Coordinates of C-alpha atoms and ligand atoms in Angstrom, one line a residue:
M1 CA 0.1 -0.2 -0.1
S2 CA 1.5 3.5 -0.8
L3 CA 2.0 6.2 1.7
E4 CA -0.6 8.4 2.7
L5 CA 0.1 12.1 4.0
C6 CA -2.7 13.4 6.5
S7 CA -2.4 16.8 8.1
T8 CA -5.7 17.1 9.8
V9 CA -6.8 15.0 13.0
S10 CA -9.9 14.1 11.2
D11 CA -8.4 12.8 7.7
F12 CA -5.9 10.7 10.1
R13 CA -8.3 9.4 12.4
D14 CA -10.4 8.1 9.3
A15 CA -7.2 6.6 7.8
C16 CA -6.1 5.0 11.2
D17 CA -9.8 3.8 11.4
A18 CA -9.8 2.2 7.9
I19 CA -6.6 0.2 8.6
R20 CA -8.0 -1.3 11.9
A21 CA -11.4 -2.1 10.3
S22 CA -9.5 -4.2 7.6
G23 CA -8.1 -6.2 10.4
R24 CA -4.8 -5.0 10.1
S25 CA -2.7 -4.1 13.4
L26 CA -1.6 -0.4 13.6
G27 CA 1.9 0.7 15.1
L28 CA 2.9 4.0 15.9
V29 CA 6.5 5.8 15.8
P30 CA 5.8 9.3 17.3
T31 CA 8.5 12.1 16.1
M32 CA 9.5 15.6 15.6
G33 CA 10.5 15.0 12.0
A34 CA 13.9 15.5 10.6
L35 CA 14.1 12.0 10.4
H36 CA 17.6 10.0 10.7
S37 CA 18.6 6.4 11.0
G38 CA 17.7 6.3 14.7
H39 CA 14.1 7.0 13.9
M40 CA 14.2 4.7 10.9
A41 CA 15.4 1.5 13.0
L42 CA 12.1 2.3 15.3
V43 CA 10.0 2.3 11.9
D44 CA 11.6 -1.1 11.2
Y45 CA 11.3 -2.3 14.4
A46 CA 7.4 -1.2 14.5
R47 CA 6.8 -2.8 11.2
Q48 CA 7.9 -6.4 12.9
Q49 CA 5.3 -5.8 15.5
A50 CA 2.5 -4.4 13.5
S51 CA 1.1 -4.8 10.1
S52 CA 0.6 -1.3 9.4
V53 CA 2.9 1.7 11.0
A54 CA 2.0 5.4 11.2
V55 CA 4.7 8.0 11.8
S56 CA 3.8 11.2 13.3
L57 CA 6.1 14.3 12.4
F58 CA 5.3 17.2 14.8
V59 CA 7.3 19.8 16.9
N60 CA 5.0 19.7 19.7
P61 CA 5.1 23.5 20.9
T62 CA 4.1 22.5 24.5
Q63 CA 7.2 20.5 25.2
F64 CA 9.5 23.4 24.4
G65 CA 10.4 26.1 27.1
P66 CA 10.2 29.9 26.3
N67 CA 14.0 30.1 25.6
E68 CA 14.2 26.7 23.8
D69 CA 14.7 25.8 20.0
L70 CA 10.9 25.6 18.9
S71 CA 11.4 28.1 16.0
R72 CA 14.7 26.8 14.7
Y73 CA 13.9 23.0 15.2
P74 CA 15.2 21.4 12.1
R75 CA 12.4 20.6 9.5
D76 CA 12.4 18.3 6.6
L77 CA 9.0 17.1 5.2
A78 CA 10.3 16.0 1.8
G79 CA 13.3 13.9 3.3
D80 CA 10.8 12.6 5.9
L81 CA 8.5 11.4 3.4
E82 CA 11.0 9.9 1.2
K83 CA 12.5 8.0 4.3
C84 CA 9.2 6.8 5.4
E85 CA 8.3 5.5 1.9
A86 CA 11.4 3.4 1.7
H87 CA 10.8 2.0 5.0
G88 CA 7.5 0.7 3.9
V89 CA 5.3 3.3 6.5
S90 CA 1.8 3.3 5.6
L91 CA 0.5 6.9 7.1
I92 CA 2.4 9.9 8.0
F93 CA 0.6 12.5 10.3
A94 CA 1.9 16.0 9.9
P95 CA -0.5 18.5 11.5
P96 CA -0.2 22.2 12.0
A97 CA -0.3 23.2 15.7
S98 CA -3.5 24.3 15.5
E99 CA -4.9 20.9 15.0
M100 CA -3.4 19.3 18.0
Y101 CA -4.4 22.3 20.2
A102 CA -7.6 24.3 20.4
S103 CA -6.9 27.8 20.9
D104 CA -8.7 27.6 24.4
E105 CA -7.2 24.3 25.2
S106 CA -6.9 23.8 29.0
T107 CA -6.0 20.1 29.4
R108 CA -2.5 18.5 30.4
V109 CA -1.4 15.1 31.1
V110 CA 0.9 15.3 34.1
V111 CA 3.1 12.3 35.3
R112 CA 4.5 13.1 38.9
G113 CA 7.6 11.9 40.4
L114 CA 9.2 10.6 37.3
T115 CA 9.5 13.8 35.9
D116 CA 11.1 15.8 38.7
G117 CA 14.8 15.1 38.0
L118 CA 17.1 14.6 35.1
C119 CA 15.7 16.7 32.0
G120 CA 12.8 17.3 34.0
A121 CA 14.4 19.6 36.5
A122 CA 16.0 21.8 33.7
R123 CA 12.9 21.6 31.4
P124 CA 9.9 22.6 33.8
G125 CA 6.6 21.7 31.8
H126 CA 8.7 19.9 29.2
F127 CA 7.1 16.4 30.1
D128 CA 3.6 17.5 30.6
G129 CA 3.9 18.7 27.0
V130 CA 5.3 15.3 25.9
A131 CA 2.6 13.0 28.1
T132 CA 0.0 15.3 26.7
I133 CA 0.8 15.3 22.9
V134 CA 1.8 11.3 23.3
T135 CA -1.8 10.7 24.8
K136 CA -3.7 12.7 22.2
L137 CA -1.7 10.6 19.4
F138 CA -2.6 7.5 20.9
A139 CA -6.4 8.9 21.2
V140 CA -6.3 9.6 17.3
V141 CA -4.7 6.6 16.5
G142 CA -5.7 3.8 18.5
P143 CA -2.3 1.8 17.8
S144 CA -1.8 -1.8 19.4
I145 CA 2.0 -0.8 19.9
A146 CA 3.9 2.2 19.8
V147 CA 7.7 2.4 19.7
F148 CA 10.0 5.0 21.7
G149 CA 14.0 4.8 21.7
R150 CA 16.1 4.8 24.8
K151 CA 18.0 7.6 23.7
D152 CA 15.1 9.5 25.7
Y153 CA 15.3 7.3 28.4
Q154 CA 13.2 9.6 31.1
Q155 CA 10.6 10.1 28.2
L156 CA 10.3 6.3 27.5
K157 CA 9.5 5.8 31.5
V158 CA 7.3 8.5 31.4
V159 CA 5.1 7.3 28.4
Q160 CA 5.1 3.6 30.0
R161 CA 4.0 5.2 33.5
L162 CA 1.1 6.9 31.5
V163 CA -0.1 4.0 29.6
R164 CA 0.0 2.1 32.8
D165 CA -1.9 4.4 34.8
L166 CA -4.4 5.5 32.3
L167 CA -5.0 1.8 31.1
L168 CA -4.4 2.8 27.7
P169 CA -4.6 -0.3 25.6
V170 CA -1.1 0.1 23.9
R171 CA 2.1 -2.1 24.1
I172 CA 5.0 0.5 24.4
F173 CA 8.4 -1.1 22.9
A174 CA 11.9 0.4 23.7
H175 CA 14.4 0.7 21.1
P176 CA 18.2 0.7 21.8
T177 CA 20.0 3.9 21.4
V178 CA 21.2 4.2 17.8
R179 CA 24.6 5.8 17.3
E180 CA 27.3 7.1 14.8
A181 CA 30.7 5.1 14.2
D182 CA 32.2 7.1 17.0
G183 CA 29.7 6.6 19.5
L184 CA 27.6 9.7 19.4
A185 CA 23.9 9.0 19.8
L186 CA 21.9 10.0 16.2
S187 CA 19.6 13.3 17.2
S188 CA 18.2 15.8 15.0
R189 CA 20.0 18.5 17.0
N190 CA 23.3 17.0 15.9
A191 CA 22.6 19.1 12.5
Y192 CA 23.1 22.3 14.6
L193 CA 26.8 21.2 15.5
T194 CA 29.8 23.0 13.6
Q195 CA 32.6 20.3 12.7
E196 CA 34.6 21.5 15.5
Q197 CA 31.5 21.1 17.8
R198 CA 30.9 17.7 16.4
Q199 CA 34.3 16.4 17.5
R200 CA 34.2 17.7 20.8
A201 CA 30.7 15.9 21.2
R202 CA 32.7 12.7 21.1
A203 CA 33.6 13.4 24.6
I204 CA 29.9 12.2 25.6
P205 CA 30.1 8.5 24.3
R206 CA 33.7 8.6 25.6
G207 CA 32.6 9.4 29.1
L208 CA 29.7 7.1 29.1
L209 CA 32.1 4.4 27.9
R210 CA 34.5 5.2 30.7
A211 CA 32.1 4.5 33.3
M212 CA 30.8 1.4 31.9
H213 CA 34.4 0.0 31.8
S214 CA 34.8 0.9 35.3
F215 CA 31.5 -0.5 36.4
A216 CA 32.6 -3.7 34.5
R217 CA 35.5 -3.6 36.6
G218 CA 33.9 -3.6 39.7
E219 CA 33.7 0.2 40.5
R220 CA 30.4 1.0 42.4
R221 CA 31.1 4.5 44.1
A222 CA 28.4 6.9 42.6
V223 CA 30.9 9.9 42.8
V224 CA 33.8 8.0 40.7
L225 CA 31.2 6.8 38.0
R226 CA 29.8 10.2 37.5
D227 CA 33.2 12.0 37.5
S228 CA 34.4 9.7 34.7
V229 CA 31.7 11.4 32.6
R230 CA 32.1 14.6 33.9
D231 CA 35.9 14.6 33.4
E232 CA 35.3 14.0 29.9
L233 CA 33.1 16.7 29.2
G234 CA 35.2 19.0 30.9
H235 CA 38.2 18.1 29.0
A236 CA 36.2 18.9 25.7
H237 CA 34.9 22.0 27.4
L238 CA 31.2 20.8 27.0
E239 CA 29.0 22.2 29.8
A240 CA 27.4 19.6 31.8
E241 CA 23.6 20.6 32.9
Y242 CA 23.6 17.0 34.6
V243 CA 25.3 13.9 34.9
T244 CA 23.1 11.7 37.2
L245 CA 23.2 8.2 38.6
A246 CA 19.6 7.0 39.2
D247 CA 17.4 4.0 39.5
P248 CA 16.6 3.0 35.8
E249 CA 12.7 2.3 36.9
S250 CA 11.8 5.1 39.6
L251 CA 14.5 7.4 38.3
A252 CA 15.3 8.3 41.7
P253 CA 18.8 9.6 42.0
V254 CA 21.6 7.6 43.8
E255 CA 23.4 9.7 46.4
L256 CA 26.7 10.9 45.4
G257 CA 28.1 9.4 48.4
G258 CA 26.6 6.5 48.0
A259 CA 27.2 3.2 45.9
V260 CA 25.0 2.0 42.8
G261 CA 23.4 -1.3 43.2
S262 CA 23.6 -4.2 40.1
T263 CA 22.1 -1.7 37.6
A264 CA 21.9 2.2 37.3
L265 CA 21.0 4.6 34.8
L266 CA 23.9 7.2 34.1
A267 CA 22.1 9.9 32.0
L268 CA 23.4 13.3 31.1
A269 CA 22.5 16.6 29.4
A270 CA 25.4 18.6 28.0
R271 CA 25.6 21.9 26.1
I272 CA 28.0 22.4 23.1
G273 CA 27.7 26.2 22.3
S274 CA 23.7 26.7 22.2
T275 CA 23.1 23.0 21.5
R276 CA 21.8 20.7 24.2
L277 CA 22.5 17.1 23.8
I278 CA 21.3 14.1 25.9
D279 CA 22.5 10.5 26.3
N280 CA 22.5 7.7 28.7
V281 CA 23.5 4.4 29.6
V282 CA 22.1 1.6 32.0
L283 CA 24.9 0.4 33.7
G284 CA 25.0 -3.4 34.6
E285 CA 22.5 -3.8 31.7
E286 CA 24.6 -2.4 28.5
T287 CA 28.0 -3.7 28.3
A288 CA 28.9 -1.9 24.8
L289 CA 27.8 1.4 23.1
S290 CA 26.2 -0.3 20.2
V291 CA 26.9 1.7 16.7
S292 CA 25.2 -0.6 14.3
E293 CA 21.4 -0.1 13.5
E294 CA 21.4 -3.5 12.0
G295 CA 20.2 -6.3 13.9
S296 CA 19.9 -4.1 17.1
K297 CA 17.2 -6.0 19.2
A298 CA 14.2 -3.8 20.7
E299 CA 12.9 -4.9 24.0
G300 CA 9.1 -5.1 24.3
S301 CA 7.5 -4.4 27.8
E302 CA 4.0 -3.9 28.5
H303 CA 3.8 -1.6 31.3
A304 CA 7.4 -1.7 32.8
Ligands
AMP1 P1 12.4 13.0 18.4 O1 11.9 13.0 17.0 O2 13.6 13.4 18.9 O3 11.3 13.4 19.0 O4 12.4 11.2 18.7 C1 11.5 10.5 18.3 C2 11.6 9.2 19.1 O5 13.0 8.7 18.2 C3 11.8 9.1 20.3 O6 11.3 8.0 20.8 C4 13.6 9.2 20.3 O7 13.8 8.5 21.6 C5 13.4 8.3 19.2 N1 15.1 8.6 18.7 C6 15.7 9.7 18.6 N2 17.2 9.4 18.4 C7 17.3 8.3 18.7 C8 18.3 7.5 18.7 N3 19.6 7.7 18.5 N4 18.3 6.0 18.8 C9 17.2 5.4 19.1 N5 16.1 6.1 19.1 C10 16.0 7.8 19.0

């Protein structure tokens, strides 16, 4: 079936209804567009889990703060269409903001606790925007599965939690982070980097890898693990917004004076010039930074 592009909620809802009415299962991959191989790996994985896949391309204004990059966020509808066609996507949804938010809208989906730390601390309201748009997309599409990337680990946990708490009939799959050959996580925001900044950005995977190696050698002191990342960022003159060890499920931070358990989320946000990049690994779960999207296996979880 050929790719169909919808820009209104009503057209998209009808197209999704028609797919489900024909007995096909529907998978959703929500994105903000400017698609790269990381996004396409999620699409490929969704296609293995559902007979038809819908991709949303929507730069969601409610998840951007007043001084963030909403207006300059990269957009490439023609390129996105081409990639989606090549990867067998059935439906694309690229609405204007007015389709998703009425001018007098007054509803937010708020996930408490999980959103207090990490990116939530520096981006107040960000996860309310994320939780709200994801809930709206689920309401329009009615997907049986949806795929999210572990690159945005806190977002993944927020979505899993809202699906569980609101009893939504959708199964959430998590896909591993897809990386460049030198380990940098693919991100639409990498397009902002100059060549020199792109080189310096290699400190991010280098730091994560150093922490993974020292964890593998038995290091459990939170401060030492954290500092292996902070030191690498510092040497490359990247400004660390946070480098945090946390419980991989509750996202509760591990005290710096304490020790991590058998697994720990090591997550960071760093600024290079005006570009903010995030990355993470789960120590004790991941033993290497996978650089290949080929054969990377996603993990399914109903409500973890
Ligand atoms: P975005 O367009 O940045 O909102 O991302 C859309 C989806 O793609 C989210 O579930 C992200 O976690 C996921 N994603 C973005 N970059 C990567 C990556 N490098 N590897 C895996 N998933 C990713």
